[in-house]
CSV table of N, CA and C in Angstrom, one decimal:
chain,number,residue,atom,x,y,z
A,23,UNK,N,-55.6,72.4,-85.4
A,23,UNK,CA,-55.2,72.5,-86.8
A,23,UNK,C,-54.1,73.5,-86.9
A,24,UNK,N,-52.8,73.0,-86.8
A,24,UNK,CA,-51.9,74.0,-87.2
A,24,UNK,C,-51.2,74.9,-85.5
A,25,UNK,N,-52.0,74.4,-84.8
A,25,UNK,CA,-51.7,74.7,-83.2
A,25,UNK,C,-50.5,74.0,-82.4
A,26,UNK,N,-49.3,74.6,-82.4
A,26,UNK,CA,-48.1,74.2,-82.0
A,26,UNK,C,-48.6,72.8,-80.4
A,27,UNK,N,-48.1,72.3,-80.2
A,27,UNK,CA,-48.7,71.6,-78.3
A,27,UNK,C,-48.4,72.6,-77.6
A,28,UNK,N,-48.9,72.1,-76.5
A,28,UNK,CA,-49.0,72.9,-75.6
A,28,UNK,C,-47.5,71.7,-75.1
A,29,UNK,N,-46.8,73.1,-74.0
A,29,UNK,CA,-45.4,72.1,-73.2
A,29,UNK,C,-45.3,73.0,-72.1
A,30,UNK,N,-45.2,72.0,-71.1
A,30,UNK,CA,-44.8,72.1,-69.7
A,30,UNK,C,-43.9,71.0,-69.0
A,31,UNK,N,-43.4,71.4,-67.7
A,31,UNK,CA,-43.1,70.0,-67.1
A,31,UNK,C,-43.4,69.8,-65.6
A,32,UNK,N,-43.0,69.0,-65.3
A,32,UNK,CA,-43.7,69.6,-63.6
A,32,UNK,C,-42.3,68.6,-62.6
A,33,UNK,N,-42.3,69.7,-61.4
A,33,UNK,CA,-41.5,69.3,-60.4
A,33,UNK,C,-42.2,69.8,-59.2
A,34,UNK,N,-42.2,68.7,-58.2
A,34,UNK,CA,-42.8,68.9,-56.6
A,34,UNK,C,-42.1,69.0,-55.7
A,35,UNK,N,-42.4,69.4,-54.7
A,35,UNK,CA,-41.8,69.6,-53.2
A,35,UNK,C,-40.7,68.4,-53.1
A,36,UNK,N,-41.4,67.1,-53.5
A,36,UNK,CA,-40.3,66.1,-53.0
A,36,UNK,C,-38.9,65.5,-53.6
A,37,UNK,N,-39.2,66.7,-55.4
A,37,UNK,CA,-37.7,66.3,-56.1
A,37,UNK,C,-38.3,65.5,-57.5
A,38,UNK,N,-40.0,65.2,-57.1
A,38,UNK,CA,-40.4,64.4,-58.6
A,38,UNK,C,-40.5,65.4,-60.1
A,39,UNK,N,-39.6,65.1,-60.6
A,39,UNK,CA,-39.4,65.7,-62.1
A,39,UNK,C,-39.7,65.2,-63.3
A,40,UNK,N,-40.8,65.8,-64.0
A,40,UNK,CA,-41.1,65.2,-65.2
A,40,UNK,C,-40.5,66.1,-66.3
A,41,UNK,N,-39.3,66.0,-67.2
A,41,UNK,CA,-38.8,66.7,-68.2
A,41,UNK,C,-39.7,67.4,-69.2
A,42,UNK,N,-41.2,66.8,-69.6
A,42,UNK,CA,-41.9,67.5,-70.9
A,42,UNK,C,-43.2,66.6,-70.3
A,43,UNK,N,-44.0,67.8,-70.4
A,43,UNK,CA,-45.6,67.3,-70.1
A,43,UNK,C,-46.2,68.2,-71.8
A,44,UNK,N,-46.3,66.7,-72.8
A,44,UNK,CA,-46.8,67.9,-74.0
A,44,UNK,C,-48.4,67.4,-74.1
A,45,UNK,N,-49.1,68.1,-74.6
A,45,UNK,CA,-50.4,67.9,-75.2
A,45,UNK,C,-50.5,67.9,-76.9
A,46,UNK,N,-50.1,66.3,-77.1
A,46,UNK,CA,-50.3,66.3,-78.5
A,46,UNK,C,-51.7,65.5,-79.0
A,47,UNK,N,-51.8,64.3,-79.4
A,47,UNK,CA,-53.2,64.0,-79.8
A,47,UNK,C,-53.8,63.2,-78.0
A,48,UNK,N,-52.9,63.5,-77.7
A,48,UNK,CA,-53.2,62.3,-75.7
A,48,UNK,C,-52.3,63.3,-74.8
A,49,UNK,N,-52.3,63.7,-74.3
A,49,UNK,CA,-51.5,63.9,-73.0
A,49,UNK,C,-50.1,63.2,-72.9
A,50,UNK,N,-49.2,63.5,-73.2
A,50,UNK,CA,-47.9,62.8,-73.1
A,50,UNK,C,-47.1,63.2,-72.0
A,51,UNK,N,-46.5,62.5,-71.0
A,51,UNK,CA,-45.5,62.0,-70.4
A,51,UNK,C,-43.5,62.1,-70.6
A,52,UNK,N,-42.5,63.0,-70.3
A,52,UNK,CA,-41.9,62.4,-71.6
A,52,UNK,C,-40.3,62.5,-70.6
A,53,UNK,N,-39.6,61.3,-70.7
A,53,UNK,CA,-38.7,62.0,-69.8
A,53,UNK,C,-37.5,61.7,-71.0
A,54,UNK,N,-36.2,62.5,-71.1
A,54,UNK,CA,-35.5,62.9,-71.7
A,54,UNK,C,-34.1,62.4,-71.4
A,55,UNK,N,-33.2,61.4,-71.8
A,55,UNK,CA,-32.1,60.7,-71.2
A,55,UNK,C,-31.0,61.1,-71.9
A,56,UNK,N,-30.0,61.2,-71.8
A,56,UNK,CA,-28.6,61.4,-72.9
A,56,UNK,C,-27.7,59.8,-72.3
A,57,UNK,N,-28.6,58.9,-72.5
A,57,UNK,CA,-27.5,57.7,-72.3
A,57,UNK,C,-27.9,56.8,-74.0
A,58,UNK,N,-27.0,56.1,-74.4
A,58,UNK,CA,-27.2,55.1,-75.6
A,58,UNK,C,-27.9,53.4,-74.7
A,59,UNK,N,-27.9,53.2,-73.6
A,59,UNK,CA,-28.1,52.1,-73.6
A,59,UNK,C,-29.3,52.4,-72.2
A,60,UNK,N,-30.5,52.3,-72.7
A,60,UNK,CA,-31.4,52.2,-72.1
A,60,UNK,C,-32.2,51.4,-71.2
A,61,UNK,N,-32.4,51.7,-70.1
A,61,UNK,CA,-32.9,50.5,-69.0
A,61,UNK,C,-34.4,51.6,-68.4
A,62,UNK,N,-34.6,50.3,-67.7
A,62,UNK,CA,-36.2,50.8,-67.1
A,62,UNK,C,-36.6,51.2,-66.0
A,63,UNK,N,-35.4,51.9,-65.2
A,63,UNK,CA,-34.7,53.1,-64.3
A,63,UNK,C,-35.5,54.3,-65.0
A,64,UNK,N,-35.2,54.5,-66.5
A,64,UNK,CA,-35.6,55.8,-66.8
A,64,UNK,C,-37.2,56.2,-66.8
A,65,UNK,N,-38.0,54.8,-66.9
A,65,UNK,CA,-39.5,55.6,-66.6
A,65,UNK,C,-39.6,55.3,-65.0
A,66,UNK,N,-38.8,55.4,-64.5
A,66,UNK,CA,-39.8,55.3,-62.7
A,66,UNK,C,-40.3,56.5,-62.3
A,67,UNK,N,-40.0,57.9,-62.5
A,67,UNK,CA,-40.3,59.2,-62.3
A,67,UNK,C,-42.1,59.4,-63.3
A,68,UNK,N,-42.0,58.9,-64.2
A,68,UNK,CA,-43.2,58.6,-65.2
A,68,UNK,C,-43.9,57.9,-64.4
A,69,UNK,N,-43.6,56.4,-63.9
A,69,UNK,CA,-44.8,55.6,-63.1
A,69,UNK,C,-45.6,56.4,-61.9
A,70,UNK,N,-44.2,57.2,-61.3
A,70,UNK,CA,-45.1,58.0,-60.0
A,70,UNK,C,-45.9,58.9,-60.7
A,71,UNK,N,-45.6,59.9,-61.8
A,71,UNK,CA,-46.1,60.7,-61.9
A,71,UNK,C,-47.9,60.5,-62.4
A,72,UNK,N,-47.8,59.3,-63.3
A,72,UNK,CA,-49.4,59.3,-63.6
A,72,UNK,C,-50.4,58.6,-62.7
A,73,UNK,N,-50.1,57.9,-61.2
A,73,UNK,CA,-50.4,57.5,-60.6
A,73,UNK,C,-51.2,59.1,-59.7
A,74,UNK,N,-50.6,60.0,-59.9
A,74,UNK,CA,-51.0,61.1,-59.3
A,74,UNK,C,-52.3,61.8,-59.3
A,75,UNK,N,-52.6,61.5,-60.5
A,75,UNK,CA,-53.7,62.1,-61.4
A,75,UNK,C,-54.4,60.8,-62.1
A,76,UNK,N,-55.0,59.8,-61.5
A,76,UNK,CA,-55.6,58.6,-62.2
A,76,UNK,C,-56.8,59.0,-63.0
A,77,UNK,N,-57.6,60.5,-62.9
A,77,UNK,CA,-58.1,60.9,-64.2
A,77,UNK,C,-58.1,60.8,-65.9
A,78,UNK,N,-56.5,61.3,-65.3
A,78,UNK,CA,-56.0,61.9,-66.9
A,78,UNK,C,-55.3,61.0,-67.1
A,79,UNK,N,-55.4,60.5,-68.5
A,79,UNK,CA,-55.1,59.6,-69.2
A,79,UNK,C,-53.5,60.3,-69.6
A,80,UNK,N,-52.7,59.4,-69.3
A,80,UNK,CA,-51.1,60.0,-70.1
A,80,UNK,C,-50.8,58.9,-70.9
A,81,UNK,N,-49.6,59.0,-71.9
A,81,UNK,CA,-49.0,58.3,-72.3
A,81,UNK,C,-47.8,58.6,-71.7
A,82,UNK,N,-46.5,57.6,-72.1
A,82,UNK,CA,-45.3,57.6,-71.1
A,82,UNK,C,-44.5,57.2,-72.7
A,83,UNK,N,-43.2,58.3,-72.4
A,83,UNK,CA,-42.8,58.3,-73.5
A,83,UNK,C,-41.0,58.4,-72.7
A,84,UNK,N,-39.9,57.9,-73.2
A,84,UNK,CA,-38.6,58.2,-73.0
A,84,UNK,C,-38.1,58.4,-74.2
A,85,UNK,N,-37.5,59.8,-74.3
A,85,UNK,CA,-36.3,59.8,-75.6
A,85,UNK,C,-35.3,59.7,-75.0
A,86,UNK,N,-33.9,58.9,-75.5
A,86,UNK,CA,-33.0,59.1,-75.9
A,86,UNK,C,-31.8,58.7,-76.8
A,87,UNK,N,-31.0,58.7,-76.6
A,87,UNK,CA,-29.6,58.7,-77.4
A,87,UNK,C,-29.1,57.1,-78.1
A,88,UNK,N,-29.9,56.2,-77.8
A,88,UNK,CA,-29.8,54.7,-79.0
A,88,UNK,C,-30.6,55.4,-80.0
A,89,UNK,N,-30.3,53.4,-80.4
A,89,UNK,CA,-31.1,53.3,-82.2
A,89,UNK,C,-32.6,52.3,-82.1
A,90,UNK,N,-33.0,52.1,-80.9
A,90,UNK,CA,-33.8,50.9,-81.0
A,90,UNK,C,-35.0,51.6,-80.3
A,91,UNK,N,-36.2,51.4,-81.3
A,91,UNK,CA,-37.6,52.0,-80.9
A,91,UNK,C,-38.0,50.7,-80.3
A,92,UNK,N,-38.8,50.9,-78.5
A,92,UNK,CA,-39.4,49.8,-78.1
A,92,UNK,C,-40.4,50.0,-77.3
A,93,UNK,N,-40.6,48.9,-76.2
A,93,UNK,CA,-41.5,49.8,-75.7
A,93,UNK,C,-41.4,48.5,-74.5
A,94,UNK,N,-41.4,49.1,-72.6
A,94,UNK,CA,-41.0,48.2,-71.9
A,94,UNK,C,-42.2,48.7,-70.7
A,95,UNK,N,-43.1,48.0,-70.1
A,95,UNK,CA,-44.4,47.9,-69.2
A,95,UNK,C,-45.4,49.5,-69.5
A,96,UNK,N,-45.5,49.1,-71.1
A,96,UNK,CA,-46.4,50.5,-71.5
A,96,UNK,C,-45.4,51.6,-71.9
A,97,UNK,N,-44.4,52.2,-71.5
A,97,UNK,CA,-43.9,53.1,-71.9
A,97,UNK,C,-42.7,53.0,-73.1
A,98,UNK,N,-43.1,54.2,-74.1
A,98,UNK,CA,-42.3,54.0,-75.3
A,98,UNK,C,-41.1,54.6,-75.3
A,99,UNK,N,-39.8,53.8,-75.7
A,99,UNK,CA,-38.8,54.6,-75.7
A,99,UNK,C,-38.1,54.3,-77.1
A,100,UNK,N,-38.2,56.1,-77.5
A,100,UNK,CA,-37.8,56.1,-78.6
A,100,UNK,C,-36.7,57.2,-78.8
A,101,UNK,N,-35.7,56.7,-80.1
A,101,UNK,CA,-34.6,57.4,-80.1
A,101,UNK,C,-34.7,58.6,-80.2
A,102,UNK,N,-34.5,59.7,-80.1
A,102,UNK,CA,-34.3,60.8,-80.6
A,102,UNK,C,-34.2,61.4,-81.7
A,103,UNK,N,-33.1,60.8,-82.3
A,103,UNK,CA,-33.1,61.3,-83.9
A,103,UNK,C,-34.4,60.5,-84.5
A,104,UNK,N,-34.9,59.6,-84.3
A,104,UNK,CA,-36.2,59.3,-84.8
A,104,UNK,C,-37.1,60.1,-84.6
A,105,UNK,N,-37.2,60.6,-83.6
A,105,UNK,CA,-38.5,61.8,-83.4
A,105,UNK,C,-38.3,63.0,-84.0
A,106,UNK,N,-37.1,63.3,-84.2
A,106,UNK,CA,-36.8,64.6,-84.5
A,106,UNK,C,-36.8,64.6,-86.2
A,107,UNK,N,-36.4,63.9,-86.3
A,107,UNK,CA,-36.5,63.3,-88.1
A,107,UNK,C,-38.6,63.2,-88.6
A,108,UNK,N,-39.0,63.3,-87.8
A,108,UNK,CA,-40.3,63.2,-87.8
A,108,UNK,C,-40.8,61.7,-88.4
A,109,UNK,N,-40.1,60.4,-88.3
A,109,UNK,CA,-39.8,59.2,-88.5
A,109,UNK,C,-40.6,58.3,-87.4
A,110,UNK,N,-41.4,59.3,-86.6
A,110,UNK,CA,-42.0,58.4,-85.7
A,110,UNK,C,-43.4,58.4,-85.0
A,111,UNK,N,-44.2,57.6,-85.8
A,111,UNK,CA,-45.9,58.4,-85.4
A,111,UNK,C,-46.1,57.2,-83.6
A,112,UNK,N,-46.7,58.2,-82.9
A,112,UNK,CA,-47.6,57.6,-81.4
A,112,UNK,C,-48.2,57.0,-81.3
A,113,UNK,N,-48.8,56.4,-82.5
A,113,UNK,CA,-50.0,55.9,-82.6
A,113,UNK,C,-50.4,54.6,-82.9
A,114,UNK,N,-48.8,54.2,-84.4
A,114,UNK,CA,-48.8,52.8,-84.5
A,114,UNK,C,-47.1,52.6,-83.7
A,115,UNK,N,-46.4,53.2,-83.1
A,115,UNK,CA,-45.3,53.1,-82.0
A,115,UNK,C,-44.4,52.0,-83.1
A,116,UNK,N,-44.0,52.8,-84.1
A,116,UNK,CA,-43.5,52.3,-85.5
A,116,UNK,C,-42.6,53.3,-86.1
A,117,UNK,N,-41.3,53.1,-86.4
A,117,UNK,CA,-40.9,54.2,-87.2
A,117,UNK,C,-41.4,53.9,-88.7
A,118,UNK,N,-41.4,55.4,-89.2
A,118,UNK,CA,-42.2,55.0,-90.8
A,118,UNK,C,-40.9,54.9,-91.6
């Protein structure tokens, strides 16, 4: 209640980089792009990473720089300024 997330990110020995590991209502995933035209290149670093930990439940999230909220083999990629506008709940993967 009122408790900022918790944020981290993680990088390993072999170069695997996750941009934002947040703790909001799930465990989020989140890798962070500055391109406008989005492909499915940008979650492969996300696929390795939650295969690591098959415990913990992640969500897989990509922001960046388009206008089109979607979502391509589970993972959600959403614009930027939609998240930042606070225009975008996790839950129904909808801007309001």
């Amino acid at each position: 209640q009122g408790r900022p997330p918790e944020l981290s990110f993680y990088r390993d020995k072999s170069g695997l980089e996750i941009d934002v590991i947040a703790q909001w209502k799930t465990r989020t995933a989140i890798e962070v792009k500055s391109s406008t035209s989005p492909n499915s290149d940008f979650q492969k670093n996300l696929m390795k990473f939650v295969t690591l930990d098959e415990k913990t439940k992640y969500e897989t999230k990509v922001f960046y720089l388009g206008d089109r909220l979607f979502t391509i083999d589970g993972t959600d990629y959403v614009p930027w300024q939609t998240w930042a506008k606070g225009n975008y709940e996790s839950d129904n993967k909808e801007p309001r």
